[in-house]
XYZ file of N, CA and C in Angstrom:
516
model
N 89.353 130.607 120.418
C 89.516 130.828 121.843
C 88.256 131.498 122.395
N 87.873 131.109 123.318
C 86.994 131.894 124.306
C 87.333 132.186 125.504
N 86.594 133.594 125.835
C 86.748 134.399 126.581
C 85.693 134.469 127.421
N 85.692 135.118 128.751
C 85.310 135.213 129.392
C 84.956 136.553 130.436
N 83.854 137.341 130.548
C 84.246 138.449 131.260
C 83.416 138.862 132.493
N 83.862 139.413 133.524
C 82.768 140.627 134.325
C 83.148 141.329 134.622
N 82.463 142.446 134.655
C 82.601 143.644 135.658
C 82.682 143.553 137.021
N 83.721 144.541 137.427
C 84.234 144.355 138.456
C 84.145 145.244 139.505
N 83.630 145.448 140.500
C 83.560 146.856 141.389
C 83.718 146.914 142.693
N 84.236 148.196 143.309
C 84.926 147.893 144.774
C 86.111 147.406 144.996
N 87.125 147.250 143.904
C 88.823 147.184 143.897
C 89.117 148.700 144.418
N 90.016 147.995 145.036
C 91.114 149.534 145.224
C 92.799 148.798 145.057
N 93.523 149.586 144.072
C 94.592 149.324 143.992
C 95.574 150.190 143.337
N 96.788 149.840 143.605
C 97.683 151.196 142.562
C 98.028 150.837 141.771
N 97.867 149.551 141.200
C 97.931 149.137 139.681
C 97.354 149.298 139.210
N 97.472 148.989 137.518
C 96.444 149.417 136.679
C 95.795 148.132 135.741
N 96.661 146.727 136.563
C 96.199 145.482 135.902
C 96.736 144.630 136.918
N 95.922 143.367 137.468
C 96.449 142.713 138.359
C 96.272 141.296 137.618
N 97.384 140.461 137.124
C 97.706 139.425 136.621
C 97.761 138.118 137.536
N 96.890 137.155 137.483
C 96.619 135.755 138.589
C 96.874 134.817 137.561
N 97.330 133.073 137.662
C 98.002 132.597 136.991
C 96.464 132.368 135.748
N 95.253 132.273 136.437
C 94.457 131.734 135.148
C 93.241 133.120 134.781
N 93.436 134.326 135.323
C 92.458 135.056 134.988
C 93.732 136.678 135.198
N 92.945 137.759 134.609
C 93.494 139.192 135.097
C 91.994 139.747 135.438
N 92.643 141.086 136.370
C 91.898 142.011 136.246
C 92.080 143.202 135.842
N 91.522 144.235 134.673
C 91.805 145.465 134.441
C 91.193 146.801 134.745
N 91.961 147.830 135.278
C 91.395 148.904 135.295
C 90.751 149.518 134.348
N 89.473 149.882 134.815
C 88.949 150.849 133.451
C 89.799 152.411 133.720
N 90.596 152.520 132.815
C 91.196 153.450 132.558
C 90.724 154.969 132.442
N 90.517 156.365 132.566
C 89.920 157.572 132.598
C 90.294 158.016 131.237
N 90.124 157.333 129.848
C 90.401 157.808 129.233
C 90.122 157.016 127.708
N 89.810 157.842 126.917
C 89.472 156.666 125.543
C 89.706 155.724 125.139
N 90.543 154.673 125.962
C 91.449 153.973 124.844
C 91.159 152.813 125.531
N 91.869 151.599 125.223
C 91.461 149.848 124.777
C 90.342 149.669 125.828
N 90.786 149.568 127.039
C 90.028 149.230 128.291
C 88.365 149.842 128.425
N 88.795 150.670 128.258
C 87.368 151.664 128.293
C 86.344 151.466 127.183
N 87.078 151.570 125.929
C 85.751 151.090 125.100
C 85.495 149.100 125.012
N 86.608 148.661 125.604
C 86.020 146.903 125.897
C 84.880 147.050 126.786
N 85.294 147.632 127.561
C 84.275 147.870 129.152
C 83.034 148.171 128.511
N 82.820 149.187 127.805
C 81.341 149.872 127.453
C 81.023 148.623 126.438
N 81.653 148.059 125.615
C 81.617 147.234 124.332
C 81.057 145.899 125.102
N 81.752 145.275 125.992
C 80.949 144.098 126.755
C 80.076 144.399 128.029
N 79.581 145.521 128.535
C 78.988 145.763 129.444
C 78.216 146.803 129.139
N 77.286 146.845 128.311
C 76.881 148.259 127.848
C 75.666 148.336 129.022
N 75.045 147.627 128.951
C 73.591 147.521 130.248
C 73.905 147.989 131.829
N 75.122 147.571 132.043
C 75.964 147.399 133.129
C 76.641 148.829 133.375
N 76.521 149.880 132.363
C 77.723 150.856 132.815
C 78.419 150.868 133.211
N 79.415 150.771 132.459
C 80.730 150.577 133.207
C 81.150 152.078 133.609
N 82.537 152.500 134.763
C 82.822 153.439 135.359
C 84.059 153.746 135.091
N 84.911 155.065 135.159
C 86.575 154.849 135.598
C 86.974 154.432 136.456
N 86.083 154.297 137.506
C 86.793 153.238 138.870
C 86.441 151.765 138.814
N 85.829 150.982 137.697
C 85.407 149.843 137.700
C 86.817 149.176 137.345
N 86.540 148.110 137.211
C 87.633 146.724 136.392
C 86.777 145.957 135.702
N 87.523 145.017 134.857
C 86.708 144.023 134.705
C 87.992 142.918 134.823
N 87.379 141.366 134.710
C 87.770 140.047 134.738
C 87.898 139.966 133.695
N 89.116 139.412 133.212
C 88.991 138.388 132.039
C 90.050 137.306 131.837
N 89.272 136.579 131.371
C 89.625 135.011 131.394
C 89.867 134.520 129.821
N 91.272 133.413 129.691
C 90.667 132.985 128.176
C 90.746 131.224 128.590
N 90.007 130.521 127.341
C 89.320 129.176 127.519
C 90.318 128.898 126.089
N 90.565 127.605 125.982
C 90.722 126.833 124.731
C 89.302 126.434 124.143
N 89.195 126.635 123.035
C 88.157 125.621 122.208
C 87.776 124.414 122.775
N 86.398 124.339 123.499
C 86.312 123.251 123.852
C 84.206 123.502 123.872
N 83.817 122.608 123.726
C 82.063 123.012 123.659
C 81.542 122.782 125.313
N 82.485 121.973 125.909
C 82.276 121.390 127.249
C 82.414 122.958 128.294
N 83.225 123.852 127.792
C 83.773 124.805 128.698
C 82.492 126.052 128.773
N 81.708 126.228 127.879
C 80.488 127.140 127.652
C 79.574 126.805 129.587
N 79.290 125.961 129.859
C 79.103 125.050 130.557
C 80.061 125.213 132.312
N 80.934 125.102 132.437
C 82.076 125.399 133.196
C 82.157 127.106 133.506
N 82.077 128.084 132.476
C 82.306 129.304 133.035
C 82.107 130.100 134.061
N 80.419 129.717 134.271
C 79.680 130.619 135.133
C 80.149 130.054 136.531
N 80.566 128.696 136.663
C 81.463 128.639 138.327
C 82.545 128.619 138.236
N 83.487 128.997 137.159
C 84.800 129.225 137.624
C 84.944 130.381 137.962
N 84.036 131.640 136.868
C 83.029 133.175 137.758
C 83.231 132.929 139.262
N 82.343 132.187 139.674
C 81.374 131.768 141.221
C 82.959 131.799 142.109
N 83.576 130.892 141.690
C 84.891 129.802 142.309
C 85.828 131.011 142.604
N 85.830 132.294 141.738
C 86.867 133.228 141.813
C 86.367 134.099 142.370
N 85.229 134.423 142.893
C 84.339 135.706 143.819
C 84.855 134.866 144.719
N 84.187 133.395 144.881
C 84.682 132.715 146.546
C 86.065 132.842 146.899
N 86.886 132.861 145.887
C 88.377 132.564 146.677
C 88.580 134.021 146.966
N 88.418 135.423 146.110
C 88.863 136.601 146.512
C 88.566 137.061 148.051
N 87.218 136.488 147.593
C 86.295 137.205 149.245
C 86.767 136.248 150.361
N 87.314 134.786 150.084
C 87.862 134.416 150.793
C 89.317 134.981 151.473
N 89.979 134.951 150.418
C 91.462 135.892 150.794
C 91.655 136.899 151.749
N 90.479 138.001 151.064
C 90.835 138.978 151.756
C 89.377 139.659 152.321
N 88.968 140.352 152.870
C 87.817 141.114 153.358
C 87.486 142.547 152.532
N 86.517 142.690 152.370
C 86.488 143.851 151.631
C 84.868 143.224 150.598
N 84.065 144.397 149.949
C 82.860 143.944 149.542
C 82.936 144.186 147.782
N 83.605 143.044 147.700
C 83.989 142.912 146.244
C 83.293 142.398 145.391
N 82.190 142.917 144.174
C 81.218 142.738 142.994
C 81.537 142.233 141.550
N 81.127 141.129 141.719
C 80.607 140.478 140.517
C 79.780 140.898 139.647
N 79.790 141.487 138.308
C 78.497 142.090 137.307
C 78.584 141.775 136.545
N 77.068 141.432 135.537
C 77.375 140.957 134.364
C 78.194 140.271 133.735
N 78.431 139.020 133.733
C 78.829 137.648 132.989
C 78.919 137.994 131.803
N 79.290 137.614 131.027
C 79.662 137.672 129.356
C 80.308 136.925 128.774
N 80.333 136.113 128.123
C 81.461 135.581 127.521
C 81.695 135.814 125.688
N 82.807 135.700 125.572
C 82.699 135.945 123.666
C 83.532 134.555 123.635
N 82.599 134.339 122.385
C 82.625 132.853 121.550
C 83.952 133.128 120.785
N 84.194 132.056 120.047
C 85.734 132.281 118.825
C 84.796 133.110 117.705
N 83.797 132.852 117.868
C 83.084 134.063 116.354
C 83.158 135.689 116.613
N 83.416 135.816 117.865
C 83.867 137.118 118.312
C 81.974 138.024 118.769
N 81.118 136.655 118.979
C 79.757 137.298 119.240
C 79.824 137.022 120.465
N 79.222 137.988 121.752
C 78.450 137.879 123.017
C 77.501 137.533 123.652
N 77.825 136.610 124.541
C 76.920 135.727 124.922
C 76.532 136.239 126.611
N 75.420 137.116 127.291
C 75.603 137.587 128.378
C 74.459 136.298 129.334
N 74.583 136.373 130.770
C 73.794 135.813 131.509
C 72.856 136.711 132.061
N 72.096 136.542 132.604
C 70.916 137.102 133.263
C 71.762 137.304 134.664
N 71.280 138.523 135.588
C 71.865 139.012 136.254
C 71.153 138.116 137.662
N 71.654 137.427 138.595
C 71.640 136.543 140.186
C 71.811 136.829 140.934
N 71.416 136.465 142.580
C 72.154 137.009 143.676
C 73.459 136.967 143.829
N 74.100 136.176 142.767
C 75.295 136.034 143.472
C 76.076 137.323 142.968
N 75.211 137.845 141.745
C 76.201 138.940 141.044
C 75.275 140.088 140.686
N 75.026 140.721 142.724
C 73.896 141.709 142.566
C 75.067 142.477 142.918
N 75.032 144.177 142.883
C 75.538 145.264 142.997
C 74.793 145.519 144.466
N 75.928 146.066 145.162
C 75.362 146.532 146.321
C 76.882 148.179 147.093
N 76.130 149.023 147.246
C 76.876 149.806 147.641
C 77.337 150.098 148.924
N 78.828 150.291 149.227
C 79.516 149.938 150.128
C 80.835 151.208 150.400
N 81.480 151.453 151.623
C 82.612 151.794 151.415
C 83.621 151.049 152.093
N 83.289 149.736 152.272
C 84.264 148.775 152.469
C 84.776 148.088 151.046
N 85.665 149.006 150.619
C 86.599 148.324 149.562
C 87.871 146.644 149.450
N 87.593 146.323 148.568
C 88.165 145.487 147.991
C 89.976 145.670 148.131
N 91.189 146.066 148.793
C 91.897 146.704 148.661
C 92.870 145.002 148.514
N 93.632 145.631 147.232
C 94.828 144.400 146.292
C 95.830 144.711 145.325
N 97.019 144.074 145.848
C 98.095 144.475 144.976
C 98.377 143.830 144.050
N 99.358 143.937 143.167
C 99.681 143.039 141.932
C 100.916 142.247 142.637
N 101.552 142.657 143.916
C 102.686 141.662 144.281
C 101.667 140.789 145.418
N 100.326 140.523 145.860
C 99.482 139.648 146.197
C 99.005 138.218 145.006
N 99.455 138.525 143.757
C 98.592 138.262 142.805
C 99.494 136.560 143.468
N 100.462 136.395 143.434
C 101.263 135.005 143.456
C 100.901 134.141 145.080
N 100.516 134.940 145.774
C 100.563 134.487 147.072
C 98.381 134.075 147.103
N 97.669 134.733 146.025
C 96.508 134.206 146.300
C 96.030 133.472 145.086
N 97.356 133.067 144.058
C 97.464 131.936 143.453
C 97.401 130.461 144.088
N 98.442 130.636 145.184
C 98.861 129.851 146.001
C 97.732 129.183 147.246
N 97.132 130.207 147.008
C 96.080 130.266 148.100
C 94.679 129.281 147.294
N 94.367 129.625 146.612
C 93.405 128.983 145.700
C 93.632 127.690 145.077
N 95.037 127.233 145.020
C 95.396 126.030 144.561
C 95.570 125.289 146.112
N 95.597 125.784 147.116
C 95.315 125.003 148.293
C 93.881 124.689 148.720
N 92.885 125.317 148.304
C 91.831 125.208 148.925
C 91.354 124.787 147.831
N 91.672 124.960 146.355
C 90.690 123.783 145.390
C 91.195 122.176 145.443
N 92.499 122.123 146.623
C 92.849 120.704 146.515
C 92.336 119.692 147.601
N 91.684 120.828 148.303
C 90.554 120.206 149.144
C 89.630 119.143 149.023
N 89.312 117.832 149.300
C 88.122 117.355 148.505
C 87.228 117.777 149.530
N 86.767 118.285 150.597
C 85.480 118.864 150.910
C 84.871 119.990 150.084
N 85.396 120.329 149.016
C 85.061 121.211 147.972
C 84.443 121.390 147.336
N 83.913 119.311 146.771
C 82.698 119.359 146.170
C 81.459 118.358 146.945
N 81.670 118.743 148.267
C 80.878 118.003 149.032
C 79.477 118.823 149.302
N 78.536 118.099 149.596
C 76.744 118.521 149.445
C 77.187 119.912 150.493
N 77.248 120.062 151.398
C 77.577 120.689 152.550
C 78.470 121.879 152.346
N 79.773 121.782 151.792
C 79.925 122.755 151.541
C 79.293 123.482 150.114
N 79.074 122.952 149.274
C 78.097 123.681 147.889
C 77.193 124.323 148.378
N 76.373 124.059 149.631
C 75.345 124.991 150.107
C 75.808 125.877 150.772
N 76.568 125.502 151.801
C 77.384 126.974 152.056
C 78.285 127.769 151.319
N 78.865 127.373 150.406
C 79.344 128.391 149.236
C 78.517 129.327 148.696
N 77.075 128.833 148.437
C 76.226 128.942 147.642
C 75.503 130.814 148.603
N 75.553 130.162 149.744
C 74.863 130.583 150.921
C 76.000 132.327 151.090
N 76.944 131.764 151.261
C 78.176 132.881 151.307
C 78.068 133.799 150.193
N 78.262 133.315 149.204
C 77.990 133.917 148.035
C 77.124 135.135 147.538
N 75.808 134.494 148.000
C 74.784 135.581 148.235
C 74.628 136.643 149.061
N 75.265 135.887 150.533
C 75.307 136.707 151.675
C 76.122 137.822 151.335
N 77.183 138.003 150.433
C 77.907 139.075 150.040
C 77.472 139.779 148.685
N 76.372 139.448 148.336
C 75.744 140.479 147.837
C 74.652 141.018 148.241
N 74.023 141.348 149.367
C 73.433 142.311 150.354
C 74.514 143.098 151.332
N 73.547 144.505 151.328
C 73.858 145.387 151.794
C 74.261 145.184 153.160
N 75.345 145.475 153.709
C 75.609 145.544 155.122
C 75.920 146.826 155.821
N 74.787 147.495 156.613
C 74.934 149.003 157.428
C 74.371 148.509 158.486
N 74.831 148.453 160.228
C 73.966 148.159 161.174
C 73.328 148.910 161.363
N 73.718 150.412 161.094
C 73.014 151.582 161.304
C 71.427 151.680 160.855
N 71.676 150.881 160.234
C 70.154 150.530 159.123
C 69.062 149.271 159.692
N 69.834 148.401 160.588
C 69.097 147.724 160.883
C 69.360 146.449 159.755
N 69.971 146.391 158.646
C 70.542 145.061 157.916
C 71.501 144.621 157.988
N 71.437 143.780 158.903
C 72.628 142.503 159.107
C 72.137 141.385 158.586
N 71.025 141.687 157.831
C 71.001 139.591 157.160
C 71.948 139.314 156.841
N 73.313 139.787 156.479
C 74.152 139.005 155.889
C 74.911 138.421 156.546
């Protein structure tokens, strides 16, 4: 089996694991145990936090799916940030092989860190209703059309820059 992971930052929630039909997300926990040393164990570059999460995903054995990960990554930043509003981070990619070795990506705009206090705010009784939500809009066929891929592409990035008007940055 393979797995799949990122770090996660800018959730706010009162759970401590939010379960979606093909991925979770977990709290890094304030305290020694499973979560916390996975977190440091697949994200060591990345520092992980007690207020972080991470993603994780599992894959069947397949050589085709190595290939597939990094936009079903992409596909699940778009639908969250679609859902709901809030400046929710993508970090560090990772995936572990069935040999149980780590395989990380090089860090992109699409999965830059940017600091914010517009939080990510999500419940675990949301988790079914933006299931629902994502299986409507991947049944779209303008989905994989030239036009929208650039504006996905375009969105994507745009939410990883900083947004303060106070500052004078609104590129996004």
């Amino acid at each position: 089996m393979i797995k799949s992971f990122v770090l996660v930052k800018n959730i706010r929630s009162k759970s401590e694991e939010l379960n979606f039909e093909s991925f979770k997300l977990v709290k890094i926990g304030s305290s020694w145990d499973y979560d916390l040393k996975t977190a440091q164990h697949l994200f060591a570059r990345a520092m992980p936090l007690y207020k972080d999460w991470f993603y994780e995903r599992a894959y069947d054995d397949n050589d085709e799916i190595l290939e597939k990960i990094p936009f079903d990554i992409e596909d699940t930043l778009l639908f969250l940030r679609l859902f709901k509003p809030g400046d929710l981070v993508f970090l560090h990619l990772c995936i572990e092989n069935e040999n149980g070795e780590l395989l990380s990506q090089l860090p992109y705009r699409v999965m830059a860190y940017i600091h914010t206090t517009h939080m990510y705010n999500i419940e675990s009784e949301e988790c079914a209703e933006f299931d629902a939500f994502t299986k409507e809009i991947s049944s779209l066929n303008n989905l994989t059309s030239a036009w929208f891929q650039t504006a996905r592409r375009f969105f994507l990035y745009g939410g990883g820059k900083e947004y303060n008007p106070r500052h004078n940055e609104v590129d996004r």
